[in-house]
Short mmCIF file of C-alpha atoms and ligand atoms in Angstrom, two decimals:
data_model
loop_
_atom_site.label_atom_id
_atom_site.label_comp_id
_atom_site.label_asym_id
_atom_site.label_seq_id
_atom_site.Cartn_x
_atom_site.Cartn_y
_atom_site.Cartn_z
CA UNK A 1 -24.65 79.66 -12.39
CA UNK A 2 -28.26 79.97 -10.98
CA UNK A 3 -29.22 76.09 -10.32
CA UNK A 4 -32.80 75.56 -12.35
CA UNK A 5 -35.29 74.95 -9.46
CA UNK A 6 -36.67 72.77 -12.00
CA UNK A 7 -33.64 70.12 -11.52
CA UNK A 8 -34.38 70.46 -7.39
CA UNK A 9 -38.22 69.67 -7.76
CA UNK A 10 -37.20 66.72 -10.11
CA UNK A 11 -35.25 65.33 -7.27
CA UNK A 12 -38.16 66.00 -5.09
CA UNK A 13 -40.69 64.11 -6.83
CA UNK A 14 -38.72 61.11 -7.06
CA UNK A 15 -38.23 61.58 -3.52
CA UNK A 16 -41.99 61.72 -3.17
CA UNK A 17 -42.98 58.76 -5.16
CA UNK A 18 -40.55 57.20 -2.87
CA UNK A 19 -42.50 57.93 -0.39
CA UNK A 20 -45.36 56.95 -1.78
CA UNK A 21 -43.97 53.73 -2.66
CA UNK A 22 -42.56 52.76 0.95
CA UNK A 23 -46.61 52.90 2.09
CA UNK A 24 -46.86 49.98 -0.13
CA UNK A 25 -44.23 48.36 1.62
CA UNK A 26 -45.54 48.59 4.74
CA UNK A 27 -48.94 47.71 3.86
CA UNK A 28 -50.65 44.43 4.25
CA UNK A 29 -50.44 42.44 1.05
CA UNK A 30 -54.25 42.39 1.00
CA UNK A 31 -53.99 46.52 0.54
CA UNK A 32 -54.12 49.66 2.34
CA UNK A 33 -56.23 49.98 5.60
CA UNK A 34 -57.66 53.63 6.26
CA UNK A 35 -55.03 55.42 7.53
CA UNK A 36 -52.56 54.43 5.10
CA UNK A 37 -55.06 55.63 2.35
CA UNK A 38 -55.32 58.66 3.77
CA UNK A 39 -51.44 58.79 4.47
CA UNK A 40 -51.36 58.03 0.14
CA UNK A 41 -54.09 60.75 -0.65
CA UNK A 42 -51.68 63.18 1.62
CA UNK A 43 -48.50 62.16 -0.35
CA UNK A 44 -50.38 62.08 -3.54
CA UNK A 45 -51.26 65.61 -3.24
CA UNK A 46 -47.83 66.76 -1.67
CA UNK A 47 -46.68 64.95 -5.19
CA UNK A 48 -49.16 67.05 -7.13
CA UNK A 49 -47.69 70.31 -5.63
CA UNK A 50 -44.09 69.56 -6.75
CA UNK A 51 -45.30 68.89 -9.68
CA UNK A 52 -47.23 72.35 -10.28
CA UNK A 53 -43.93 73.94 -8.98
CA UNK A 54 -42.05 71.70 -11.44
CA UNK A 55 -44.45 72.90 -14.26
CA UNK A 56 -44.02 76.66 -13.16
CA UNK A 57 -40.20 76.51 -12.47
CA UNK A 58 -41.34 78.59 -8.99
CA UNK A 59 -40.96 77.33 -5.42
CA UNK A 60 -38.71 76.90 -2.64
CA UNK A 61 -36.25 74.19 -1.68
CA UNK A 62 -38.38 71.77 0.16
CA UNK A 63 -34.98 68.94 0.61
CA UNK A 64 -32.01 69.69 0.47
CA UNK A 65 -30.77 66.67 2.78
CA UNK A 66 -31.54 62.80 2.71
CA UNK A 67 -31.45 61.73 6.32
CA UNK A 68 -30.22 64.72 7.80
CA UNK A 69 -26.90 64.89 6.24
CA UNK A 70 -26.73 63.61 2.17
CA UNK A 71 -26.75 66.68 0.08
CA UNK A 72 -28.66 65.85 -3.16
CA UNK A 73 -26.26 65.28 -5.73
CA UNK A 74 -26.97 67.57 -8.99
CA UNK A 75 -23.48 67.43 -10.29
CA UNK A 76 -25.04 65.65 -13.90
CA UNK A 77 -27.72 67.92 -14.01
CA UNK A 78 -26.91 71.07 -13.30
CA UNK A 79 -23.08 70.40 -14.36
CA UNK A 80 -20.70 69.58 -17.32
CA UNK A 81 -18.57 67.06 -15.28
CA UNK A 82 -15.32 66.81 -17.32
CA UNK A 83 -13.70 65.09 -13.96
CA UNK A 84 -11.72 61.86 -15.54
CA UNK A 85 -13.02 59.10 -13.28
CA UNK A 86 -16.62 60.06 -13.72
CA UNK A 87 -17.39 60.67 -17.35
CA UNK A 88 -17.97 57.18 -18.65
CA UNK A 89 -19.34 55.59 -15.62
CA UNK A 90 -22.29 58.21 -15.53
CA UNK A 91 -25.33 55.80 -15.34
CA UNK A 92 -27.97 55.67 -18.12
CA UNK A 93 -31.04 56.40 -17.41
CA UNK A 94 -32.05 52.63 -17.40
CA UNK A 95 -29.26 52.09 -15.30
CA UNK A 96 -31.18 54.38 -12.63
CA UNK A 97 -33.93 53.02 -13.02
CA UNK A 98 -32.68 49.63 -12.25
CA UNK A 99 -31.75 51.11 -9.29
CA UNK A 100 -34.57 52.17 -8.25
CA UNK A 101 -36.47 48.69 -8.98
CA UNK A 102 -33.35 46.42 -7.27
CA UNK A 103 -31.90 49.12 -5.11
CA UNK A 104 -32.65 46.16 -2.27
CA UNK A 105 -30.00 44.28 -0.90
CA UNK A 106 -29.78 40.63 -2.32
CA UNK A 107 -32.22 41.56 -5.12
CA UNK A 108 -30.58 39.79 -7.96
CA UNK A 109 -31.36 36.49 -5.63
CA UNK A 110 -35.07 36.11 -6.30
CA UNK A 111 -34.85 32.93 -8.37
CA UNK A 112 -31.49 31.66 -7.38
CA UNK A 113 -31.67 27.79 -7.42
CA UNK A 114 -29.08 25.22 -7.14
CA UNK A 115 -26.38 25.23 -8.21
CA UNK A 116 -26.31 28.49 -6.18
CA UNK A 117 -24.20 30.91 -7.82
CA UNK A 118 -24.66 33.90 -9.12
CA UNK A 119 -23.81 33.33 -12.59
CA UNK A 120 -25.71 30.62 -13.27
CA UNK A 121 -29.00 32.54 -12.49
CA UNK A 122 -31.92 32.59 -15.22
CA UNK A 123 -34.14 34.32 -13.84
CA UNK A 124 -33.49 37.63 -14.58
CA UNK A 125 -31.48 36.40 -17.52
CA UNK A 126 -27.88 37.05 -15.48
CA UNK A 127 -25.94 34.09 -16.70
CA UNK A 128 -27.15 35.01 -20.44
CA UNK A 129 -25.45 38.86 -19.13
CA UNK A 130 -22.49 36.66 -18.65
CA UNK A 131 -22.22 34.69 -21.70
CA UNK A 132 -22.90 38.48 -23.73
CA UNK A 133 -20.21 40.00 -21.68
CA UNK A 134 -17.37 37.75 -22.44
CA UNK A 135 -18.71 37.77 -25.97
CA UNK A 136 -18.46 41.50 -26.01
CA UNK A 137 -14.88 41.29 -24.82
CA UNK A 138 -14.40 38.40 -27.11
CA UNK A 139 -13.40 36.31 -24.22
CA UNK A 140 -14.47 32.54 -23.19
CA UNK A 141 -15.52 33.27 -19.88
CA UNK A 142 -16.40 36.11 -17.79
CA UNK A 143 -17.15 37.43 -13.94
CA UNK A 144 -18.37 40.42 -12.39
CA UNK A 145 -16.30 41.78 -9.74
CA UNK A 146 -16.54 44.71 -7.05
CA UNK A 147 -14.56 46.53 -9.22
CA UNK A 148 -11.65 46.15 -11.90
CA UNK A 149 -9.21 45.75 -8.51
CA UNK A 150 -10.86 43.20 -7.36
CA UNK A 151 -10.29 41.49 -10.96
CA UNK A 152 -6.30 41.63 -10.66
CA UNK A 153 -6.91 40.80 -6.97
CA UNK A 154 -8.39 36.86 -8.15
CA UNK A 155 -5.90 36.82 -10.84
CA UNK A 156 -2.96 37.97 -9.07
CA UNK A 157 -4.42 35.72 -5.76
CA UNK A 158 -4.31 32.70 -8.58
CA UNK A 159 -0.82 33.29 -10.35
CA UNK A 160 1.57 34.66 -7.58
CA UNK A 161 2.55 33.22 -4.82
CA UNK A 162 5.00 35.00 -2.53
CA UNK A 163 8.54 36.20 -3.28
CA UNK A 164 6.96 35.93 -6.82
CA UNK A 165 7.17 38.43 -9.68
CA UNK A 166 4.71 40.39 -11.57
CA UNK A 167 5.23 42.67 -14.32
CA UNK A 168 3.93 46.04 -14.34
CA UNK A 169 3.88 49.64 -15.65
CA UNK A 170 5.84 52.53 -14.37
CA UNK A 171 2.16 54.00 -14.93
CA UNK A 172 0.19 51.37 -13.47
CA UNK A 173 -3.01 51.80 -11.49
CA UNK A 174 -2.25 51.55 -7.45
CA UNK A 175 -4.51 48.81 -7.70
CA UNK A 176 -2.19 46.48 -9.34
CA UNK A 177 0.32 47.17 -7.05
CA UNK A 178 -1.75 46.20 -4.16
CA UNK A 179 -3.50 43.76 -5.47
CA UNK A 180 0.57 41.93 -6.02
CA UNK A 181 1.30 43.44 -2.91
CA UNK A 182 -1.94 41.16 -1.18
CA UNK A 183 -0.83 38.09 -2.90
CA UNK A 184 2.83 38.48 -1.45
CA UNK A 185 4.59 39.34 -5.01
CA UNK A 186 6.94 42.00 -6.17
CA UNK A 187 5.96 44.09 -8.71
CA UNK A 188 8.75 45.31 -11.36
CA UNK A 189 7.84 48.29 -13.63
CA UNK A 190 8.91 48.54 -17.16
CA UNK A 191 10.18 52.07 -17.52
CA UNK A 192 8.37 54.50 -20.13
CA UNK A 193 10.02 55.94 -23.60
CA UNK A 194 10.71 59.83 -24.28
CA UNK A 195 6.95 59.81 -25.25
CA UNK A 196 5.75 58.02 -22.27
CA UNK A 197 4.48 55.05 -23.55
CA UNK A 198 5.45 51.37 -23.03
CA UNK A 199 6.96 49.88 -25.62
CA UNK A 200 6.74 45.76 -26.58
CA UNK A 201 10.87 46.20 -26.80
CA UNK A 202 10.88 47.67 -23.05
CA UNK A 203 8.75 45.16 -21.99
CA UNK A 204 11.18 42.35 -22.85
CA UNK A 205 13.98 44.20 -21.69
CA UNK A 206 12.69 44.29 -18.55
CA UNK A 207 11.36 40.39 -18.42
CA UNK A 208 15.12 39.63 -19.51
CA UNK A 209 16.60 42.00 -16.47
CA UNK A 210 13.84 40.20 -14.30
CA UNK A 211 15.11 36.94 -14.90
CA UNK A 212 18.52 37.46 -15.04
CA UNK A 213 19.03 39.19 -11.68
CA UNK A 214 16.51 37.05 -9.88
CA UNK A 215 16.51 33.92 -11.53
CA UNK A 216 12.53 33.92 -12.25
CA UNK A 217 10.33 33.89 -14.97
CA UNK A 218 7.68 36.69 -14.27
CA UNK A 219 4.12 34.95 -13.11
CA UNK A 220 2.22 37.72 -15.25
CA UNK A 221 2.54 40.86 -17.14
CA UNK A 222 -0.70 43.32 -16.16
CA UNK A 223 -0.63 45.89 -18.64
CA UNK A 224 -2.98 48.99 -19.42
CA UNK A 225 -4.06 49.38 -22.45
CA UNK A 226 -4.27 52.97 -21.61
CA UNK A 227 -3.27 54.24 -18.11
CA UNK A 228 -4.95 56.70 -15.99
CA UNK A 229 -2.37 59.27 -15.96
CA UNK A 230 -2.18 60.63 -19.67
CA UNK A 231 -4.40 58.17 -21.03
CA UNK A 232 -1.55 57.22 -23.34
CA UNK A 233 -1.84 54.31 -25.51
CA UNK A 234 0.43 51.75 -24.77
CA UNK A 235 2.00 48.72 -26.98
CA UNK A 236 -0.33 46.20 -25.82
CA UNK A 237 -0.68 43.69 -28.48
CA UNK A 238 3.24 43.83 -28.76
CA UNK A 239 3.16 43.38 -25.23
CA UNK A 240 1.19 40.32 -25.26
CA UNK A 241 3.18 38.39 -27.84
CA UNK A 242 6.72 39.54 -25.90
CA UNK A 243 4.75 38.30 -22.47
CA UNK A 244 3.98 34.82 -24.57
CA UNK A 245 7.37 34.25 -25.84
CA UNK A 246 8.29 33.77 -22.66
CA UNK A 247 5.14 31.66 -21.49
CA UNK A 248 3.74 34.65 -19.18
CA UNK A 249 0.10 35.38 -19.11
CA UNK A 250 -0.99 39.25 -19.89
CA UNK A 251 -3.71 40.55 -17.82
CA UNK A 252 -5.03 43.17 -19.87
CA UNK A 253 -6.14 46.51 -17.55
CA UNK A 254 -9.01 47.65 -19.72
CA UNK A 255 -10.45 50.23 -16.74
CA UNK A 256 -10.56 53.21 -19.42
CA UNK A 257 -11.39 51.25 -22.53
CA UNK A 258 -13.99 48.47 -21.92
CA UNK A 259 -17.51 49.97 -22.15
CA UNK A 260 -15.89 52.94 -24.35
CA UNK A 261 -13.91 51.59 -27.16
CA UNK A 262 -14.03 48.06 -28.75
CA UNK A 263 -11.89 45.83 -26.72
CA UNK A 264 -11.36 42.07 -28.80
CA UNK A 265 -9.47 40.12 -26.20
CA UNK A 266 -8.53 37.33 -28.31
CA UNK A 267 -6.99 40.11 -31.38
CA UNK A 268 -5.16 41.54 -28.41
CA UNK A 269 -3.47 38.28 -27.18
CA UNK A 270 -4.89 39.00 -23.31
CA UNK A 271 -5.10 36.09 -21.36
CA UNK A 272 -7.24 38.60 -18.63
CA UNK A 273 -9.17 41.08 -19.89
CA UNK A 274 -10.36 43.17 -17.16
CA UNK A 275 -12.60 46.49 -16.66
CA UNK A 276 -14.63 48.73 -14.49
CA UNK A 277 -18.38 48.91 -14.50
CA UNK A 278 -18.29 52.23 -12.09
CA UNK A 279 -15.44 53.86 -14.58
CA UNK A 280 -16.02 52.66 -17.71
CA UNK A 281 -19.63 50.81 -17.89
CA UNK A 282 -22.41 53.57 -16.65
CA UNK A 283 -22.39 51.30 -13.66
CA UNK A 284 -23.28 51.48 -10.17
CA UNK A 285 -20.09 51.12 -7.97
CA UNK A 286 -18.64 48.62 -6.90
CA UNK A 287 -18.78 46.89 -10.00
CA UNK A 288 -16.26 45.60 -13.11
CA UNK A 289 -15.78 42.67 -14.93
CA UNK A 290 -12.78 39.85 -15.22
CA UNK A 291 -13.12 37.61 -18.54
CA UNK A 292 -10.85 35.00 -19.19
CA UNK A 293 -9.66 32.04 -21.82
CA UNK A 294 -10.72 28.33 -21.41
CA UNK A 295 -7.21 28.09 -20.62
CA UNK A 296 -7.16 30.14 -17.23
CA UNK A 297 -10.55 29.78 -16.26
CA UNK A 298 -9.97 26.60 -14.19
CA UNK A 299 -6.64 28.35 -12.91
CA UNK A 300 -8.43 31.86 -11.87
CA UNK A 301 -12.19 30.43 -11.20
CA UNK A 302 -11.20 27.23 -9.66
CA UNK A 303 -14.15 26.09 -7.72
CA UNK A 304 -13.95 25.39 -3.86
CA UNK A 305 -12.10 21.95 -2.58
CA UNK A 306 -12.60 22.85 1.52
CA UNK A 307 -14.26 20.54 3.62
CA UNK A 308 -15.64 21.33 7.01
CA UNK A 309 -13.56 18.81 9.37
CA UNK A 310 -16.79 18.06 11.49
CA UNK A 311 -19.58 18.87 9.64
CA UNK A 312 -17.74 17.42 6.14
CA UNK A 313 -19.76 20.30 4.65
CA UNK A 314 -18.66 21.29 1.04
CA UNK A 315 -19.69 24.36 -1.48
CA UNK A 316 -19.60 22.39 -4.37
CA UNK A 317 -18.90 25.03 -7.44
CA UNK A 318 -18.53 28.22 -5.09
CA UNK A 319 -15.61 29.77 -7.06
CA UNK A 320 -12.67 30.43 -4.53
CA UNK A 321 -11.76 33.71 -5.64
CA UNK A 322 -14.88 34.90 -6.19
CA UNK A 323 -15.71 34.32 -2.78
CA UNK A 324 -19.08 32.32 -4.08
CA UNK A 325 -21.03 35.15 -5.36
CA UNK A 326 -20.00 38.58 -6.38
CA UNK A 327 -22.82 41.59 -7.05
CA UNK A 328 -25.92 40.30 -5.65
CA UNK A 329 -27.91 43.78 -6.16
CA UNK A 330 -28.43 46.84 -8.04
CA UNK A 331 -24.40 46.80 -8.92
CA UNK A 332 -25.20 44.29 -11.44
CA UNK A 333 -28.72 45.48 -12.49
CA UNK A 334 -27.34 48.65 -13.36
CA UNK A 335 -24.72 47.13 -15.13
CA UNK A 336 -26.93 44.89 -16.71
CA UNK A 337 -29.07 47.83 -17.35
CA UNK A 338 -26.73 49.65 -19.01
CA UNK A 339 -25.17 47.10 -20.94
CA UNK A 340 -27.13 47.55 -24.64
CA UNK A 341 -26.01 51.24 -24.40
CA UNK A 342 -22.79 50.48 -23.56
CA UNK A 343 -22.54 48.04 -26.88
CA UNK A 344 -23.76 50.36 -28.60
CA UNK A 345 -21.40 53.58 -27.39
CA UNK A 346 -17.76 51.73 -28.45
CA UNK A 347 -19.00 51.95 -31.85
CA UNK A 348 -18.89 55.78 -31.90
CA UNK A 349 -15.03 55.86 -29.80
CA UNK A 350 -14.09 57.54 -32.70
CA UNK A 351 -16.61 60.54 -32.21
CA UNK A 352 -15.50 60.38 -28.66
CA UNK A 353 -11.56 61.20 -30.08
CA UNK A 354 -12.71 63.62 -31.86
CA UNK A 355 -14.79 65.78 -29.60
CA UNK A 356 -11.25 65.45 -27.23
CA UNK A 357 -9.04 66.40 -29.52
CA UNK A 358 -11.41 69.48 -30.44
CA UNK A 359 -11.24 70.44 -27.22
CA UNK A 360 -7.72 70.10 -26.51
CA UNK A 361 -7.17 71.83 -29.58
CA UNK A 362 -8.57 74.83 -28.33
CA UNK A 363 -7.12 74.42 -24.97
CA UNK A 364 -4.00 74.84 -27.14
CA UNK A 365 -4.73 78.03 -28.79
CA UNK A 366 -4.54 79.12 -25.55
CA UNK A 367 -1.20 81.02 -25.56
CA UNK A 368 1.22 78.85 -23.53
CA UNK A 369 -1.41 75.82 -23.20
CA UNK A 370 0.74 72.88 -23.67
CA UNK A 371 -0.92 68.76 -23.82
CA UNK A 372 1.00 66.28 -21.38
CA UNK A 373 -0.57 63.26 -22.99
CA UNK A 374 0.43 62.27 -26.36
CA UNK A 375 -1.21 64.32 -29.30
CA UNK A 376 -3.27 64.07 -31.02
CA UNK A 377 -5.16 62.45 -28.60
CA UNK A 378 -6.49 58.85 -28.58
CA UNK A 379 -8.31 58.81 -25.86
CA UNK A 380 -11.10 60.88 -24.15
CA UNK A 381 -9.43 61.76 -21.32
CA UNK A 382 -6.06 63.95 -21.70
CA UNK A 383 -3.48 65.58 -19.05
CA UNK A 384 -2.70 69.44 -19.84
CA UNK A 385 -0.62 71.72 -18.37
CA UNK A 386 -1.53 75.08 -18.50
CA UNK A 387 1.17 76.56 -16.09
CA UNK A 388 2.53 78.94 -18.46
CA UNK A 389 -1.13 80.13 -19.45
CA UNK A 390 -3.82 79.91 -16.66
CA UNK A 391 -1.71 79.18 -13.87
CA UNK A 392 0.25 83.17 -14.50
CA UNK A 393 -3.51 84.40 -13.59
CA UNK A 394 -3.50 82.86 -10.55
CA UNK A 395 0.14 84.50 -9.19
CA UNK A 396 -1.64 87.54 -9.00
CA UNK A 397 -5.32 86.83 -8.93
CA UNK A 398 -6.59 87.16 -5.16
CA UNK A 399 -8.44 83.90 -5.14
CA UNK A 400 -4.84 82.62 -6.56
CA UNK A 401 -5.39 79.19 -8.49
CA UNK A 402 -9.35 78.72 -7.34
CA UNK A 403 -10.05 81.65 -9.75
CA UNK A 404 -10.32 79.28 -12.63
CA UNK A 405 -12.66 76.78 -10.57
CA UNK A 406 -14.70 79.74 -9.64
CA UNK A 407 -14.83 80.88 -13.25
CA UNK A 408 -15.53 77.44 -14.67
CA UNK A 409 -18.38 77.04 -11.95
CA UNK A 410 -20.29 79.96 -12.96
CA UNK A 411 -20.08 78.85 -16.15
CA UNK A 412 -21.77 75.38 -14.97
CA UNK A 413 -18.27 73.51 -15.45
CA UNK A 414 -17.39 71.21 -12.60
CA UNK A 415 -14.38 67.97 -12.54
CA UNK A 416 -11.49 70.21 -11.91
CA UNK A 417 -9.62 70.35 -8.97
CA UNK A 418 -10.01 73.34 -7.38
CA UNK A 419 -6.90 75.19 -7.24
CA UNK A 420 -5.42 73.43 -10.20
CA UNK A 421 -3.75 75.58 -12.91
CA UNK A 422 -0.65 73.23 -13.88
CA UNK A 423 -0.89 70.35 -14.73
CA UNK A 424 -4.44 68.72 -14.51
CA UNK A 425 -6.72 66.02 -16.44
CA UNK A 426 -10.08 66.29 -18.34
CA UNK A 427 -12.24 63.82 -20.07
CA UNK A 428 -14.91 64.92 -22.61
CA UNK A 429 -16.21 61.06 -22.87
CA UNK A 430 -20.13 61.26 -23.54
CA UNK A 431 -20.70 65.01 -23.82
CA UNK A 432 -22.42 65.93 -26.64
CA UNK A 433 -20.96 68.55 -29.39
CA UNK A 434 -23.04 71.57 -27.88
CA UNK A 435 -21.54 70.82 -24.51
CA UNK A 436 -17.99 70.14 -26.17
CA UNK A 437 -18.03 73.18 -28.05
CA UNK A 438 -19.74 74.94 -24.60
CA UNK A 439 -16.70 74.02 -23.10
CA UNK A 440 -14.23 74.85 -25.67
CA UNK A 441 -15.90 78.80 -25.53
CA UNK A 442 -15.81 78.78 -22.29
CA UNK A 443 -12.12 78.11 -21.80
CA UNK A 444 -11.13 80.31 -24.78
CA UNK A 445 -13.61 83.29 -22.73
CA UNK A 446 -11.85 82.76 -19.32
CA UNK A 447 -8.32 83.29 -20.92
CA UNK A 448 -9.36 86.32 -22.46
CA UNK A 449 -10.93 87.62 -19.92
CA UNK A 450 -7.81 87.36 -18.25
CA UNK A 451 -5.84 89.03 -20.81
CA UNK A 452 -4.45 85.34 -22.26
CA UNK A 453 -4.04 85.31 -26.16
CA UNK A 454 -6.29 83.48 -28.01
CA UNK A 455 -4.65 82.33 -31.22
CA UNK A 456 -7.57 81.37 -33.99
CA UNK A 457 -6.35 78.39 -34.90
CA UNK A 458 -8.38 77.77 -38.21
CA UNK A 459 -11.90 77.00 -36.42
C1 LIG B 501 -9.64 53.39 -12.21
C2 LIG B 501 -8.58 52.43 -12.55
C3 LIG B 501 -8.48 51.21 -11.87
C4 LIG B 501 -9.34 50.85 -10.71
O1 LIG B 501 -10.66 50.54 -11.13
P1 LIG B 501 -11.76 50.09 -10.07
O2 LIG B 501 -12.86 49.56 -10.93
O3 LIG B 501 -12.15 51.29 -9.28
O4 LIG B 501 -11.15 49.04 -9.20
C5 LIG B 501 -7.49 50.34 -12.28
N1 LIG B 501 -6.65 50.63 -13.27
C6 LIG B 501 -6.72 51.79 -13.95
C7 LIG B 501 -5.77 52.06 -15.07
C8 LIG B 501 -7.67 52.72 -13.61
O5 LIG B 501 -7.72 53.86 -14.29
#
């Protein structure tokens, strides 16, 4: 895959008005003196040049490196990225340019007044972003956090206390284990069926084996709605009611469905909804929200009681486990930045299904192609095992298992692991149907090219 120099002079240009831009910042506020000018007329026309070579498609890599050692990063450009983790946190364009305006550390504190808290800040409209967001999730209140971890950490840090219990997944996210594991709990896992998927009934089995052998009631029940292993859809509403019968808040791990599908907190029982700006919201990372009930929101964003013993200072509503304020800078502007797309994109999950489950489909036809996640698919991303299709390549192929990374690279493909042929995961969230359909060729070519049988399967 020959890289468009076009895509390398893009990068350059920003880089120059960049450059451009920092001779503002170092110039007196009353405007450039002589040498800067000139230093602007030189960039200027340095500018102009990349721009000619832009136009023309000709010229020679001019950066290749930020600061000596960053390799530019073309993987969205030049690339189909069909890697899981990235697909849906890809930023939008206004996201990047959000980034490029508040890219500056504190920048979202330009008009914080008191109270002094992030949240409550007018001016760019943040606390509105806040009221929206736990609208969106059809929640009471909600939080920004470094990250949907950092959500369970300030629930889990609020519910369970040590030697206490929390309920979680056999699929759960590592996350949720640590984040039990930093507030001194225990998790328990309710086991998966034949199809693996956690079932309401399992649930409460395992709540009634919990507090039979131990004695205590659960704290809380942290569920995904769909994990990040198959991308499964579990019984979550069902959940919720079986965690309620037995008075247990459900925290409600929406990493891989807030920002993609609808997500109604209130329909779904959750008494935590939380989700991942960098996964899930074309955010910058680290960034994710926590949204709440009135109920818990005193519990989980209590405000600060501490007084210094000799200065008797107090923070008056610094939230404890928010640790004041949360994402002072371009994590939130890009979020913010992002977020009318993002309302916009769970209305069209369904198209998103659909372009998966075209895909997988022809992954399928690929003789020996079998689907690890439950099918038809519900979810963008899916787990696939191909051993007894690409993976008998590889046994004899002299680049063994890269082959099909190497194949899918010069076809502009990039997410999988290289060396995978088993078992490995895909997501198709936000491509468009040329680039599905790109992909779906492409697959279907590399088989048989290899001599794999494609079976038409009614396309
Ligand atoms: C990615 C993921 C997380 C972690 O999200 P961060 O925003 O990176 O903290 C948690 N749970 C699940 C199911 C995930 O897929």
């Amino acid at each position: 895959m020959v890289q468009d120099i076009r895509i390398q002079k893009t990068f350059e240009a920003l880089f120059a008005l960049e450059d451009i831009r920092e001779i503002f910042r170092e110039a007196l506020p009353t405007g450039l003196d002589e040498t800067e000018d000139r230093e602007f007329m030189k960039k200027v026309s340095e500018l102009k040049e990349i721009i000619s070579e832009l136009e023309s498609g000709k010229g020679n890599v001019k950066v290749s490196r930020l600061a000596g050692n960053l390799p530019i990063r073309d993987k969205e450009e030049s690339f189909i990225n069909i890697q899981p983790i990235q697909a849906a946190g890809r930023l939008t364009v206004e996201a990047r340019k959000a980034l490029i305006a508040y890219g500056d550390g504190y920048s979202t504190c330009d008009s914080c007044k008191k109270p002094f808290r992030l949240d409550k800040i007018t001016k760019p409209g943040i606390a509105d972003f806040h009221t929206e967001l736990a609208e969106f999730l059809n929640m009471d209140e909600a939080r920004v956090v470094p990250g949907a971890r950092r959500g369970f950490q300030a629930v889990a840090s609020s519910l369970v206390e040590k030697g206490d219990i929390a309920i979680v997944s056999a699929l759960s996210h590592y996350t949720e284990f640590l984040s039990v594991e930093n507030a001194g709990g225990i998790v328990k896992e309710v086991p998966l069926n034949e199809n693996n998927v956690i079932t309401a009934e399992a649930t409460a089995e395992k709540i009634e084996a919990v507090i039979r052998e131990t004695g205590k009631v659960p704290k809380i029940v942290m569920m995904d709605h769909f994990d990040y292993l198959f991308a499964n859809e579990h019984e979550i509403k069902e959940i919720a009611k079986v965690s309620h019968q037995y008075d247990i808040p459900l925290l409600y791990n929406g990493a891989y469905t807030v920002g993609v599908m609808p997500v109604d907190g209130k329909a779904l029982g959750a008494d935590f909804v939380v989700g991942s700006g960098h996964k899930s919201m074309a955010s910058v990372a680290p960034s994710g929200v926590l949204a709440t009930t009135e109920e818990w929101a005193p519990v989980v964003f209590r405000t600060t009681q501490m007084k210094g013993d000799l200065t008797a200072r107090k923070f008056g509503i610094k939230e404890v486990e928010m640790l004041g304020c949360t994402l002072m800078g371009g994590t939130l502007f890009s979020m913010m930045a992002s977020f009318p797309a993002v309302q916009e994109r769970v209305k069209h999950w369904d198209e998103e299904v659909n372009k998966s489950n075209y895909l997988v489909d022809k992954i399928l036809s690929i003789s020996g192609s079998r689907v690890l996640s439950e099918y038809p698919r519900k979810h963008a991303l899916t787990k696939i095992d191909t051993t007894d299709s690409f993976d008998t390549v590889a046994k004899t192929h002299p680049k063994r298992g890269y082959y099909l990374h190497d194949e899918l690279s010069k076809r502009g493909i990039t997410g999988v692991f290289p060396g995978a042929t088993k078992a490995w995961k895909l997501s198709t969230y936000g491509l468009s149907w040329p680039k599905v359909r790109y992909l779906a060729d492409s697959f279907a070519e590399i088989a048989e090219k290899y001599g794999l049988e494609v079976r038409e399967n009614g396309e």
